[in-house]
Amino acid sequence: MSPAAPARGPVLPGRVTLVEVGPRDGLQNEARRLATDDKLALIRRLAAAGITRIEATSFVHPGRVPQMADAEAVMAGVPRDRGVAYAGLVLNPRGAERAVAAGCDEIGSVVVATESFSLRNQGRSVADTLADWARIAAIARGAGRRLTVTIAAAFGCPFEGLVDPARVVALAEAALAAGPDEIALADTIGVAVPTQVVDLFHRLRAVAGAVPLRAHFHNTRNTGYANAYAALTAGVSALDASAGGIGGCPFAPAATGNVATEDLIYLLDGLGVRTGVDGPAVAALAPWLEDALGHPVPGQLGRAGFSTVVPRADPRPPDGLEPGPS
Amino acid sequence: MSPAAPARGPVLPGRVTLVEVGPRDGLQNEARRLATDDKLALIRRLAAAGITRIEATSFVHPGRVPQMADAEAVMAGVPRDRGVAYAGLVLNPRGAERAVAAGCDEIGSVVVATESFSLRNQGRSVADTLADWARIAAIARGAGRRLTVTIAAAFGCPFEGLVDPARVVALAEAALAAGPDEIALADTIGVAVPTQVVDLFHRLRAVAGAVPLRAHFHNTRNTGYANAYAALTAGVSALDASAGGIGGCPFAPAATGNVATEDLIYLLDGLGVRTGVDGPAVAALAPWLEDALGHPVPGQLGRAGFSTVVPRADPRPPDGLEPGPS
């Protein structure tokens, strides 16, 4: 028998809040446009599973993001009897006004860490985006809504490669001046590794004071879950995820998108970090999502299952293990 | 600008050895049988990429594992000019004799952590397997070959669920009595989480003395890479992986198998942990594997790429990010 006491691992929080971004980040690039009722069915099932924060939609130009053209209709239909806070993504003051009018509990905006990606993705310079952000913040605060900001491409940029942490921190400081209720770092293109995550969130904490930190990871290079684990050790209190891990690139169907909510819950449950969300209930959404979207989703718990126990009477080898161990 | 110095993360080793298990664990359950020449082509390309340890085949009954029926032919054809150590998996003394005769540099065997899984997978009790292991060890040592043992299902069993760490440690102590050159813990069914990995490897270290530790992870529930990261902080000097992440269950084609060598290299490169292996060269094998096996492989670097830089002239949105950030 082992004489050793269990070794101390890193210090993990007792609880983390999951922010479900499937209805927005997950769906925005999907080729097949979901009906508003389908989006609402998804949101209702997520709420029923115990999700308490949902990024429900974005208030951007419908010509640019057709999938989000029904933003007002979605917000008009979300269930209000479960205590869920609904966020709307906005990129300019007009979007913020729409989100407020539509009843979003939370207004989330984005500043991109690099000039190239900001110009390409938002069509505006970083300085212009920061100016917009201040106006967005004023609108949200004026309406008494919760306000969050995300630094996108914080770990790497598709045009500029690795991003200087000092640049991200400087941008975060500028964004924090508008007084958000939370600030997030996003690995928008899925290139980060855990040491980078720990380093950057510690740097962010040094300038964010008591403002809560959130992390947003994509699993494009299979580092998303390791990064989420690392972020837990670096002071984040919320993690973004999408049911099924949807949010992949429409031009590369096999590439994965956001970390999958159900897979993240499997990890967090195992780590003893409470979420209050029913993982199997979220995993059960995967077949529905695959049917609605017309392609497989990258989340694995919908296939592998939360239980580690295969009935002994099952005539099939468990999990492909036979006929050879390990 | 950030006033903060980079935060200290966990202590990571400067270097780790990758053990490529694709030719054995990766292929053994594949429905399509690869020609010996195709296996040798794979092994040559892995060696050319810088892999220095390859589990080339297993010496088990060809009726039970048809894919490994050419074990002797594979070993007769492996390249011997690159300093690669070739391992053969054996489950009984007869297999060990075959592996020695075939020229394996390393003899690897397996003891399963639970009685149910041992009976189901090996067809023998744990006690019988341990007795075999002692005989295997004597054969390998007598022939001057390197000797390794893996505790399979060390973190979870498909029949018994979570495995008591004390049981794994007791089994490891019994296996260590035969004097292996390395001992490994395998998450055979892909259920482990990082805290469990850190705990169990620390417990193992307490009984293994100076014997090097290796870890074997499957990514069945998307925890494989987080577990590999955690294992690095807990004293392992070698990690198993398979090119393309092959090794999935033939009954569940979408389920992933071993952690993918190329994806693990992406993570390790980013963490600053040297492997000596050319990640892009391994990632370049993915299309070949997909063609040879007739299905997509779960490794993501073959699709996503090691570079974070997309040419500015590329008319397509980078990585599916448009038209909405994060």
XYZ file of C-alpha atoms in Angstrom:
652
model
C 0.000 0.000 0.000
C 1.062 3.541 -0.642
C 2.528 5.372 2.305
C 2.246 8.690 0.496
C -0.407 11.253 1.274
C -2.139 12.739 -1.767
C 0.124 15.309 -3.358
C -0.967 18.905 -3.450
C -1.741 20.092 -6.938
C -2.348 23.717 -7.840
C -4.948 25.639 -5.874
C -8.273 25.576 -7.711
C -11.377 27.625 -6.983
C -14.300 25.849 -5.378
C -16.650 27.184 -8.004
C -16.587 28.723 -11.469
C -19.379 30.238 -13.546
C -19.925 28.870 -17.026
C -20.974 31.367 -19.662
C -22.708 29.591 -22.502
C -21.786 31.252 -25.796
C -23.233 28.667 -28.174
C -26.250 30.719 -29.271
C -23.898 33.539 -30.349
C -20.260 32.560 -30.897
C -21.259 28.981 -31.546
C -23.835 29.715 -34.206
C -22.617 32.884 -35.879
C -20.525 31.145 -38.528
C -22.817 28.208 -39.167
C -23.850 27.913 -42.788
C -27.305 26.667 -41.888
C -29.438 29.410 -40.390
C -31.343 28.295 -37.330
C -34.919 29.383 -36.855
C -35.498 31.679 -33.906
C -37.638 29.003 -32.295
C -34.777 26.524 -32.542
C -32.419 28.990 -30.907
C -34.933 29.512 -28.133
C -35.343 25.768 -27.695
C -31.575 25.522 -27.292
C -31.517 28.373 -24.793
C -34.376 26.841 -22.798
C -32.585 23.504 -22.571
C -29.357 25.202 -21.520
C -31.207 27.126 -18.832
C -32.912 23.943 -17.685
C -29.477 22.306 -17.345
C -28.476 24.988 -14.875
C -26.595 27.515 -17.014
C -26.984 30.945 -15.425
C -25.260 33.172 -17.999
C -25.982 32.875 -21.704
C -24.615 34.970 -24.542
C -27.896 34.868 -26.412
C -27.148 36.858 -29.545
C -25.244 39.780 -31.027
C -26.476 43.139 -32.132
C -24.469 43.616 -35.290
C -25.470 44.444 -38.832
C -27.748 41.670 -40.135
C -26.119 41.933 -43.557
C -22.803 41.076 -41.970
C -24.004 38.286 -39.690
C -27.244 36.896 -41.085
C -27.410 34.233 -38.383
C -27.876 36.986 -35.791
C -30.487 38.959 -37.712
C -33.167 37.833 -35.255
C -31.427 39.284 -32.182
C -34.491 41.183 -30.956
C -36.771 38.193 -31.526
C -34.442 35.910 -29.595
C -34.294 38.276 -26.640
C -38.069 38.644 -26.718
C -38.457 34.888 -26.337
C -35.835 33.875 -23.770
C -37.178 32.219 -20.614
C -37.312 34.657 -17.737
C -38.312 32.261 -14.999
C -34.944 30.627 -14.333
C -32.788 33.493 -13.160
C -30.562 33.396 -16.245
C -28.630 36.541 -17.177
C -28.689 37.065 -20.942
C -25.818 38.828 -22.646
C -25.792 40.534 -26.006
C -22.575 41.127 -27.908
C -22.255 44.633 -29.287
C -19.509 46.271 -31.321
C -20.717 49.867 -31.438
C -23.055 52.289 -29.650
C -25.926 51.515 -32.000
C -25.624 47.836 -31.036
C -25.547 48.768 -27.372
C -28.744 50.766 -27.734
C -30.404 47.833 -29.470
C -29.220 45.413 -26.782
C -30.539 47.641 -24.018
C -33.879 48.038 -25.781
C -34.089 44.281 -26.326
C -33.723 43.641 -22.618
C -30.201 42.209 -22.382
C -29.123 41.865 -18.782
C -25.517 42.140 -19.791
C -23.807 44.091 -22.540
C -20.573 42.549 -23.770
C -18.148 44.218 -26.105
C -14.815 43.369 -27.642
C -11.508 45.094 -28.247
C -9.004 43.280 -30.443
C -5.407 43.033 -29.272
C -3.794 43.686 -32.642
C -4.275 46.402 -35.197
C -4.324 44.011 -38.182
C -7.004 41.804 -36.757
C -9.054 44.759 -35.506
C -9.083 46.308 -38.952
C -9.845 42.988 -40.624
C -12.431 41.726 -38.193
C -14.142 44.843 -36.877
C -13.333 47.146 -39.750
C -11.953 49.684 -37.282
C -8.662 50.554 -35.655
C -7.976 49.647 -32.055
C -8.135 53.317 -31.068
C -11.529 53.742 -32.734
C -12.762 50.571 -31.061
C -11.645 51.847 -27.670
C -13.498 55.099 -28.277
C -16.612 53.109 -29.193
C -16.153 50.968 -26.117
C -16.303 54.017 -23.857
C -19.579 55.042 -25.487
C -20.950 51.509 -25.237
C -20.018 51.435 -21.566
C -21.836 54.709 -20.945
C -24.982 53.398 -22.636
C -24.944 50.108 -20.687
C -24.267 51.784 -17.365
C -26.855 54.448 -18.067
C -29.398 51.665 -18.533
C -28.226 49.824 -15.420
C -26.974 46.806 -17.321
C -24.019 44.622 -16.449
C -21.038 45.473 -18.619
C -18.231 43.216 -19.813
C -15.323 43.565 -22.182
C -13.260 40.922 -23.938
C -9.756 41.383 -25.299
C -9.844 39.265 -28.455
C -6.810 37.585 -30.002
C -5.078 38.151 -26.673
C -2.724 35.184 -27.095
C -2.133 35.153 -30.821
C -3.251 36.888 -33.983
C -3.739 35.270 -37.372
C -1.858 38.149 -38.973
C 0.743 39.180 -36.395
C 1.454 35.854 -34.654
C 2.229 35.902 -30.951
C 0.910 38.981 -29.182
C 3.113 40.896 -26.759
C 1.609 40.487 -23.261
C 2.486 44.088 -22.459
C 0.315 45.192 -25.361
C -2.623 43.169 -24.040
C -2.175 44.572 -20.549
C -1.997 48.126 -21.863
C -5.166 47.576 -23.845
C -6.835 46.023 -20.811
C -5.919 49.056 -18.732
C -7.457 51.322 -21.338
C -10.611 49.199 -21.423
C -10.803 49.023 -17.633
C -10.978 52.808 -17.517
C -14.587 52.545 -18.692
C -15.473 50.547 -15.583
C -16.571 47.085 -16.782
C -18.033 44.603 -14.335
C -15.786 41.874 -15.787
C -12.887 41.628 -18.209
C -12.068 38.601 -20.347
C -9.138 37.388 -22.384
C -10.016 35.412 -25.508
C -7.823 32.967 -27.372
C -9.833 33.724 -30.459
C -7.883 31.533 -32.859
C -7.038 28.708 -30.459
C -3.268 29.034 -30.244
C -2.596 29.549 -26.526
C -0.813 27.164 -24.179
C -1.249 26.914 -20.384
C 1.924 28.740 -19.321
C 0.910 31.678 -21.499
C -2.561 31.628 -19.960
C -1.233 31.651 -16.399
C 1.213 34.427 -17.198
C -1.262 36.695 -18.974
C -4.045 36.315 -16.418
C -1.626 37.081 -13.613
C -0.510 40.194 -15.480
C -4.136 41.130 -16.057
C -5.001 40.683 -12.393
C -2.236 43.110 -11.507
C -4.034 45.896 -13.384
C -7.654 44.784 -12.956
C -7.819 45.132 -9.186
C -10.991 43.461 -7.963
C -12.677 43.283 -11.372
C -13.611 39.630 -12.026
C -11.739 37.827 -14.803
C -13.221 35.556 -17.465
C -11.496 33.319 -20.029
C -12.617 32.349 -23.522
C -10.863 29.432 -25.203
C -11.130 27.728 -28.544
C -9.934 24.152 -28.903
C -8.593 24.584 -32.421
C -5.237 23.032 -31.532
C -6.409 20.779 -28.708
C -5.080 23.104 -26.006
C -8.457 24.557 -24.965
C -9.150 22.321 -21.989
C -5.579 22.477 -20.706
C -5.872 26.253 -20.971
C -9.140 26.245 -19.034
C -7.483 24.173 -16.321
C -4.564 26.603 -16.244
C -6.889 29.616 -16.105
C -8.554 28.185 -13.003
C -5.190 28.349 -11.269
C -4.763 31.969 -12.330
C -7.806 33.579 -10.807
C -10.578 33.444 -13.380
C -14.084 33.231 -11.990
C -15.896 32.488 -15.251
C -15.241 30.414 -18.358
C -16.924 30.675 -21.753
C -17.988 27.485 -23.512
C -20.448 26.386 -26.171
C -22.728 23.362 -26.087
C -21.280 20.731 -28.398
C -18.156 22.832 -28.893
C -19.800 24.540 -31.838
C -18.214 27.626 -33.312
C -15.836 26.124 -35.818
C -14.802 27.623 -39.084
C -17.280 27.205 -41.921
C -14.360 26.777 -44.314
C -12.815 23.891 -42.333
C -15.682 21.766 -41.052
C -13.461 19.441 -39.020
C -11.839 22.243 -37.058
C -13.266 22.690 -33.585
C -14.562 25.881 -32.131
C -15.133 26.900 -28.558
C -14.420 24.472 -25.767
C -17.536 22.338 -25.393
C -19.683 23.103 -22.364
C -20.292 19.429 -21.602
C -16.612 18.476 -21.942
C -15.593 21.394 -19.746
C -18.139 20.304 -17.126
C -16.697 16.765 -17.206
C -13.273 18.262 -16.493
C -14.540 20.644 -13.811
C -16.644 17.970 -12.096
C -13.552 15.776 -11.942
C -11.442 18.602 -10.581
C -14.019 19.247 -7.873
C -14.773 22.732 -9.211
C -18.511 23.270 -8.935
C -20.498 24.812 -11.794
C -24.085 24.062 -10.782
C -24.662 22.802 -14.319
C -25.847 19.291 -15.182
C -23.195 17.969 -17.560
C -25.136 14.987 -18.896
C -28.081 17.297 -19.628
C -25.832 19.520 -21.747
C -24.210 16.487 -23.405
C -27.692 15.292 -24.336
C -28.034 18.379 -26.548
C -25.288 17.191 -28.911
C -27.490 14.980 -31.132
C -30.040 17.768 -31.364
C -27.323 20.239 -32.372
C -25.887 17.836 -34.936
C -29.307 17.406 -36.456
C -30.038 21.130 -36.443
C -26.667 22.093 -37.916
C -26.269 19.173 -40.280
C -22.789 18.124 -39.143
C -21.046 16.447 -36.211
C -20.068 18.598 -33.253
C -16.611 18.366 -31.662
C -17.785 17.953 -28.073
C -16.902 14.411 -27.023
C -19.015 13.757 -23.946
C -22.117 13.396 -26.070
C -20.447 10.295 -27.514
C -18.177 9.075 -24.710
C -20.595 9.638 -21.867
C -20.109 10.868 -18.316
C -20.311 7.438 -16.768
C -17.165 5.365 -16.671
C -19.153 2.213 -16.079
C -20.151 0.001 -18.965
C -22.715 -2.638 -18.051
C -20.991 -5.977 -17.663
C -23.579 -7.587 -19.900
C -22.616 -5.353 -22.813
C -21.284 -7.760 -25.410
C -19.122 -5.129 -27.082
C -15.598 -4.347 -25.928
C -15.604 -1.262 -23.732
C -14.420 1.851 -25.481
C -12.437 0.040 -28.152
C -9.948 -1.216 -25.627
C -9.928 -4.821 -26.672
C -8.091 -6.605 -28.006
C -5.041 -5.039 -26.481
C -4.593 -3.071 -23.325
C -3.733 0.564 -22.896
C 1.959 49.019 -19.588
C 2.001 46.125 -17.213
C 4.076 46.594 -14.099
C 3.836 42.881 -13.311
C 6.656 40.426 -13.846
C 5.641 37.190 -15.519
C 3.935 34.962 -13.002
C 5.520 31.681 -12.073
C 3.508 28.719 -13.253
C 4.174 25.131 -12.242
C 7.697 23.801 -12.666
C 7.993 21.951 -15.963
C 10.815 19.728 -17.152
C 13.131 21.122 -19.808
C 12.680 18.027 -21.911
C 10.351 15.059 -22.284
C 10.632 11.958 -24.449
C 7.750 11.173 -26.777
C 6.948 7.502 -27.259
C 5.102 7.009 -30.514
C 2.474 4.284 -30.075
C 0.600 4.764 -33.343
C 1.937 1.636 -35.071
C 0.651 -0.511 -32.186
C -1.996 1.094 -29.955
C -3.016 3.398 -32.768
C -3.560 0.711 -35.360
C -4.613 -2.337 -33.388
C -8.333 -1.641 -33.495
C -8.485 -0.266 -37.007
C -10.905 -2.132 -39.220
C -8.724 -1.701 -42.285
C -5.594 -3.803 -42.090
C -2.486 -1.930 -43.102
C 0.123 -3.632 -45.254
C 3.455 -4.202 -43.539
C 5.081 -1.836 -46.026
C 2.616 0.901 -45.089
C 3.407 0.413 -41.400
C 7.097 0.629 -42.188
C 6.548 3.774 -44.242
C 4.783 5.290 -41.231
C 7.584 4.241 -38.900
C 10.230 5.656 -41.240
C 8.478 8.997 -41.421
C 8.100 9.090 -37.642
C 11.789 8.323 -37.211
C 12.660 10.986 -39.771
C 10.621 13.502 -37.761
C 12.850 12.864 -34.760
C 10.896 10.297 -32.743
C 13.400 8.173 -30.782
C 11.092 5.601 -29.185
C 8.435 3.766 -31.182
C 6.066 1.050 -30.026
C 6.296 -0.776 -33.325
C 4.003 -3.736 -32.816
C 2.667 -6.291 -30.348
C 3.442 -9.969 -30.024
C 0.007 -11.315 -29.272
C -2.056 -14.044 -30.856
C -2.691 -13.134 -34.502
C -6.175 -14.575 -34.248
C -6.937 -12.092 -31.500
C -5.312 -9.034 -33.056
C -5.120 -9.578 -36.817
C -3.667 -6.093 -37.357
C -0.517 -7.192 -35.469
C -0.083 -10.539 -37.217
C 2.951 -9.174 -39.065
C 4.907 -8.315 -35.907
C 8.080 -10.128 -36.963
C 7.941 -8.675 -40.463
C 7.548 -5.164 -39.084
C 10.521 -5.544 -36.772
C 12.591 -7.004 -39.613
C 11.991 -3.884 -41.666
C 12.327 -0.991 -39.219
C 15.033 1.534 -40.021
C 18.121 0.969 -37.907
C 20.115 3.989 -38.952
C 18.380 6.640 -36.867
C 19.013 5.523 -33.307
C 15.364 4.726 -32.662
C 14.541 2.258 -29.885
C 11.718 -0.054 -30.962
C 9.353 -1.492 -28.387
C 7.176 -4.552 -28.678
C 4.131 -5.038 -26.482
C 3.894 -8.490 -24.946
C 1.304 -10.010 -22.642
C 2.919 -13.369 -21.834
C 6.294 -15.139 -21.878
C 5.730 -16.535 -25.361
C 5.256 -12.981 -26.615
C 8.404 -11.874 -24.824
C 10.410 -14.619 -26.504
C 9.035 -13.593 -29.879
C 9.817 -9.926 -29.229
C 13.378 -10.740 -28.199
C 13.884 -12.944 -31.251
C 12.440 -10.217 -33.496
C 14.995 -7.732 -32.242
C 12.896 -5.419 -30.101
C 15.079 -3.010 -28.162
C 12.431 -2.663 -25.516
C 9.913 -5.121 -24.129
C 6.778 -3.524 -22.757
C 4.122 -5.330 -20.798
C 0.895 -4.421 -19.106
C -0.824 -5.141 -15.815
C -4.436 -4.023 -15.506
C -5.494 -2.181 -12.359
C -8.834 -3.911 -11.913
C -9.820 -7.547 -11.827
C -12.860 -7.124 -14.080
C -10.950 -5.386 -16.819
C -7.994 -7.776 -16.542
C -10.264 -10.768 -17.010
C -12.141 -9.104 -19.843
C -9.200 -7.635 -21.669
C -6.330 -10.041 -21.014
C -8.403 -13.096 -20.211
C -6.421 -13.519 -17.000
C -6.617 -12.463 -13.373
C -4.392 -9.708 -12.039
C -2.432 -12.273 -10.003
C -1.822 -14.451 -13.065
C -0.775 -11.384 -15.040
C 1.713 -10.394 -12.344
C 3.181 -13.899 -12.391
C 3.510 -13.650 -16.185
C 5.058 -10.232 -15.827
C 7.849 -11.634 -13.650
C 8.603 -14.250 -16.303
C 8.459 -11.649 -19.069
C 10.867 -9.480 -17.112
C 13.305 -12.360 -16.690
C 13.234 -13.084 -20.430
C 13.785 -9.446 -21.381
C 16.568 -8.906 -18.865
C 18.175 -12.188 -19.832
C 18.327 -10.913 -23.390
C 19.629 -7.538 -22.315
C 16.567 -5.642 -23.484
C 15.043 -2.564 -21.938
C 11.970 -3.448 -19.890
C 8.875 -1.384 -19.202
C 5.559 -1.999 -17.534
C 2.284 -0.113 -17.817
C -0.520 -0.132 -15.261
C -3.600 -0.015 -17.481
C -6.941 1.473 -16.452
C -5.046 3.201 -13.652
C -7.510 6.088 -13.407
C -10.786 4.427 -14.250
C -12.191 1.100 -15.337
C -15.098 0.572 -17.705
C -16.522 -2.012 -15.325
C -15.568 -0.791 -11.857
C -15.535 2.975 -12.335
C -12.997 5.046 -10.432
C -9.978 3.046 -9.337
C -8.660 3.356 -5.788
C -5.205 4.998 -5.996
C -3.969 2.723 -3.196
C -4.785 -0.269 -5.361
C -2.787 1.160 -8.258
C 0.161 1.903 -6.000
C 0.083 -1.602 -4.521
C 0.030 -3.077 -8.011
C 2.870 -0.777 -9.074
C 4.935 -1.935 -6.102
C 4.347 -5.546 -7.100
C 5.321 -4.804 -10.696
C 8.382 -2.806 -9.623
C 9.696 -5.889 -7.825
C 10.587 -7.319 -11.246
C 12.941 -4.416 -11.871
C 11.528 -2.528 -14.883
C 13.521 0.298 -16.445
C 10.377 2.437 -16.539
C 6.844 2.283 -15.185
C 3.821 3.907 -16.792
C 0.281 4.767 -15.769
C -2.301 4.533 -18.528
C -5.671 6.237 -18.667
C -6.841 3.478 -20.938
C -10.433 4.624 -21.323
C -9.818 8.372 -21.238
C -11.544 9.333 -18.008
C -8.793 10.985 -15.932
C -8.581 14.618 -14.902
C -5.431 16.602 -14.071
C -5.723 16.596 -10.275
C -6.044 12.813 -10.340
C -2.978 12.597 -12.597
C -0.861 14.754 -10.312
C -1.969 12.821 -7.253
C -1.402 9.362 -8.691
C 1.997 10.128 -10.219
C 3.166 11.634 -6.942
C 2.018 8.491 -5.139
C 3.763 6.365 -7.741
C 6.987 8.332 -7.389
C 6.940 7.602 -3.671
C 7.239 3.869 -4.354
C 9.160 3.910 -7.650
C 12.369 5.447 -6.314
C 14.517 6.486 -9.240
C 12.642 4.428 -11.838
C 11.541 6.788 -14.635
C 7.813 7.437 -15.019
C 5.819 7.509 -18.241
C 2.206 8.543 -18.883
C -0.261 7.251 -21.449
C -3.382 9.297 -22.101
C -6.412 8.933 -24.313
C -8.395 12.001 -25.282
C -11.773 10.280 -25.215
C -13.313 12.976 -23.020
C -11.110 15.888 -24.113
C -8.985 15.746 -20.965
C -5.932 14.074 -22.554
C -3.860 17.183 -23.202
C -4.691 18.756 -19.850
C -3.623 15.465 -18.264
C -0.359 15.477 -20.212
C 0.300 19.018 -18.996
C -0.457 17.948 -15.439
C 1.773 14.877 -15.720
C 4.692 17.117 -16.694
C 4.329 18.844 -13.341
C 4.328 15.487 -11.547
C 7.633 14.055 -12.643
C 7.033 12.035 -15.798
C 9.944 11.876 -18.222
C 8.084 10.292 -21.139
C 4.658 10.635 -22.739
C 2.939 8.220 -25.101
C 1.163 9.615 -28.161
C 0.030 8.458 -31.581
C 0.417 10.275 -34.876
C -2.971 11.671 -35.855
C -4.377 10.659 -32.484
C -5.349 7.302 -33.951
C -6.460 4.535 -31.642
C -10.150 5.207 -31.411
C -12.842 2.657 -30.933
C -13.920 0.809 -34.068
C -17.482 0.823 -32.735
C -17.556 4.604 -32.296
C -15.708 6.134 -35.229
C -15.927 9.687 -33.983
C -14.399 8.911 -30.589
C -10.766 9.857 -30.293
C -7.978 7.606 -29.191
C -4.514 8.406 -27.908
C -3.417 11.988 -27.603
C -2.097 12.985 -31.028
C 1.671 13.246 -31.297
C 1.515 16.434 -33.359
C -0.992 18.125 -31.048
C 1.067 17.155 -28.015
C 4.170 18.613 -29.678
C 2.306 21.864 -30.331
C 1.496 22.021 -26.612
C 5.010 21.054 -25.507
C 6.687 23.466 -27.920
C 4.520 26.238 -26.527
C 5.320 25.251 -22.951
C 9.031 25.325 -23.759
C 9.401 21.599 -23.066
C 11.771 20.191 -25.666
C 11.005 16.918 -27.457
C 13.480 16.965 -30.324
C 10.610 16.056 -32.637
C 9.521 18.116 -35.641
C 5.824 18.785 -35.008
C 4.915 19.969 -38.519
C 6.596 16.843 -39.947
C 4.370 14.647 -37.777
C 1.302 16.755 -38.589
C 2.062 16.233 -42.268
C 1.388 12.514 -41.753
C -2.283 13.112 -40.985
C -3.534 13.139 -44.600
C -1.532 10.003 -45.316
C -3.049 8.299 -42.256
C -6.553 9.393 -43.206
C -6.081 7.968 -46.663
C -4.573 4.720 -45.364
C -7.262 4.218 -42.705
C -10.205 5.517 -44.680
C -11.459 7.957 -42.050
C -10.564 11.308 -40.502
C -8.092 11.323 -37.629
C -8.734 13.335 -34.460
C -5.383 15.131 -34.368
C -6.059 18.795 -35.068
C -2.692 20.239 -36.009
C -2.857 18.547 -39.392
C -5.790 20.845 -40.110
C -5.143 23.908 -37.964
C -1.429 24.183 -38.616
C 1.481 25.136 -36.394
C 1.767 28.638 -37.779
C -0.491 31.308 -36.376
C 0.119 33.564 -39.335
C -2.326 33.649 -42.205
C -1.049 35.505 -45.280
C -2.620 38.920 -45.403
C -3.555 38.411 -49.030
C -5.705 35.410 -48.165
C -9.235 36.487 -49.126
C -10.856 34.134 -46.651
C -11.531 35.103 -43.048
C -8.837 33.709 -40.760
C -9.907 30.658 -38.839
C -13.622 31.350 -39.105
C -13.367 34.392 -36.945
C -15.317 36.746 -39.110
C -17.844 38.101 -38.969
C -17.780 38.453 -35.246
C -14.901 38.567 -32.837
C -13.924 36.039 -30.212
